[in-house]
C-alpha atoms as one frame of an Amber mdcrd trajectory, in Angstrom:
protein
  95.791 104.382 105.097  93.370 104.357 102.642  91.790 101.286 103.786  92.527
 102.272 107.834  90.703 105.700 107.263  88.114 104.465 105.018  87.626 101.976
 107.246  87.344 104.050 110.181  84.692 106.740 108.845  82.242 103.652 106.967
  82.331 101.968 110.023  81.160 105.148 112.381  78.521 105.694 109.890  77.518
 102.233 109.806  77.029 101.988 114.100  75.275 105.086 113.872  72.834 103.910
 111.382  72.420 101.542 113.875  71.481 102.663 116.452  69.611 105.810 115.313
  67.556 102.959 112.661  68.691 104.630 109.651  71.427 102.109 107.901  69.030
 101.231 105.152  68.160 105.309 104.658  71.753 105.582 104.490  72.705 103.044
 101.771  70.585 104.972  99.544  71.440 108.018 100.177  74.615 107.391  99.805
  73.957 104.725  96.864  73.219 108.783  95.017  75.505 110.247  96.724  77.722
 107.837  95.089  76.135 108.295  91.561  76.896 112.054  91.863  80.843 112.074
  93.236  81.555 108.971  89.975  78.808 111.279  87.696  80.047 114.796  88.150
  84.162 113.520  89.227  84.961 117.950  89.051  83.166 117.562  92.501  85.899
 115.305  94.415  88.752 117.695  93.142  86.997 120.791  94.117  86.463 119.300
  97.876  89.514 117.471  97.796  91.567 120.676  96.123  93.986 122.148  99.626
  92.782 125.675  97.762  89.852 126.084  99.016  88.626 127.086 101.960  86.024
 124.152 105.042  83.815 126.593 104.944  83.519 126.693 100.429  83.789 122.751
 100.732  80.919 123.336 103.729  78.208 126.007 101.954  78.811 123.697  98.607
  77.851 120.169 100.063  74.421 122.173 101.508  73.827 123.615  97.740  74.347
 119.952  96.001  72.668 118.063  98.847  70.484 119.336 101.390  67.113 118.508
 101.018  68.685 115.376  99.041  69.726 113.329 102.140  69.276 113.172 105.478
  70.642 115.823 107.557  73.154 113.044 108.705  74.901 112.317 105.891  75.187
 116.359 105.471  77.012 116.272 108.837  78.683 113.436 107.935  80.206 115.178
 104.756  80.875 117.819 107.453  82.856 116.176 109.432  85.479 114.361 106.259
  85.276 117.698 105.087  87.057 119.165 108.804  88.704 116.207 109.379  90.431
 116.477 105.619  89.605 112.827 105.005  86.826 113.573 101.530  89.555 112.379
  99.207  88.219 109.370 100.734  84.344 110.072 100.495  84.336 106.685  97.591
  86.386 104.111  99.488  84.003 105.066 102.101  81.158 105.075 100.711  82.212
 100.971  98.899  83.015 100.425 102.892  79.886 101.431 104.584  77.670  99.042
 100.974  79.964  96.267 102.801  79.194  96.799 105.539  75.518  96.918 105.139
  75.900  93.864 102.817  77.356  91.626 105.722  74.104  93.324 107.760  71.204
  92.281 105.749  73.534  88.579 104.056  73.952  90.546 101.397  75.316  89.424
  97.968  75.947  91.426  95.101  76.145  88.925  91.874  77.135  90.222  88.977
  76.036  88.662  85.470  77.907  89.251  82.718  76.335  87.947  79.155  76.470
  88.776  75.985  73.259  89.852  75.675  70.936  92.205  78.328  69.380  89.133
  80.188  65.419  88.796  80.292  63.973  89.376  83.640  63.383  86.046  84.235
  66.122  84.517  83.521  67.129  87.118  85.847  64.291  85.866  88.871  65.872
  82.875  87.516  69.326  82.502  88.616  68.523  84.545  91.509  66.712  81.736
  93.349  69.337  79.416  92.694  72.311  82.220  93.550  70.200  82.885  97.150
  68.769  79.054  97.513  72.925  77.842  97.352  74.348  80.957  98.756  71.531
  81.061 101.985  72.183  84.340 101.164  70.218  87.861  99.654  71.429  88.193
  95.737  71.539  91.530  94.386  71.876  90.654  90.784  73.637  93.498  88.267
  74.040  92.358  84.005  76.778  93.852  82.474  76.880  92.672  79.226  80.169
  92.313  77.035  79.957  91.067  73.496  83.512  89.304  73.301  81.813  86.529
  76.521  79.888  85.132  72.949  76.862  82.985  75.490  76.698  81.202  78.161
  77.672  83.858  81.825  80.093  84.789  83.785  78.938  84.933  87.286  81.020
  87.703  89.503  80.403  87.441  93.265  82.165  87.799  96.559  85.861  88.042
  95.188  85.440  84.607  92.974  84.424  84.126  90.110  82.449  81.486  88.037
  83.598  81.072  84.149  80.105  79.387  82.712  81.214  80.487  78.959  81.372
  79.690  75.686  84.896  80.900  76.174  85.799  80.555  78.978  85.231  76.754
  77.909  86.844  77.619  74.491  89.356  78.759  76.201  90.666  75.631  78.656
  89.920  72.931  76.035  92.578  75.608  74.354  94.642  74.774  77.689  93.468
  70.893  77.555  95.108  71.015  73.908  98.017  72.697  73.914  99.121  70.623
  77.887  98.320  67.966  75.006 100.945  68.052  72.880 103.444  69.400  74.865
């Protein structure tokens, strides 16, 4: 049910954004909302709490978000509260991002490396991936010291393992397979 609800509301918001020519603005504002909700976990608990009235929840939304996001996004949050869908906010934001990226021909790529990538390397990787996939690339670099070296790319539910650790594991599997 969560997927159905998040898809329905995200699609409605995205279509409103298209009609109003505000998909970019909504995307940025939803990024802001996501950061706030993930940074303040108690806020989601308060919004989802059944003993807190709808009017109190609306007042809270006003105090936190009014004048920080568009009235359309505030109204959207009111609708979620009125329909008791506030527990799906993060999933709705995620789904909206997917719709936005599809519309804008953007692919999000996570590059996991042992040390932070230099800007020059990030730019080069973005360009290579953009040419290969024929899409705009939004690259995020995450550091994982267990990688040893190389890069692990995560994109579109796929993983491309070009790490030293991955290569060593492959060699280990090949050796174990040959001795069995």
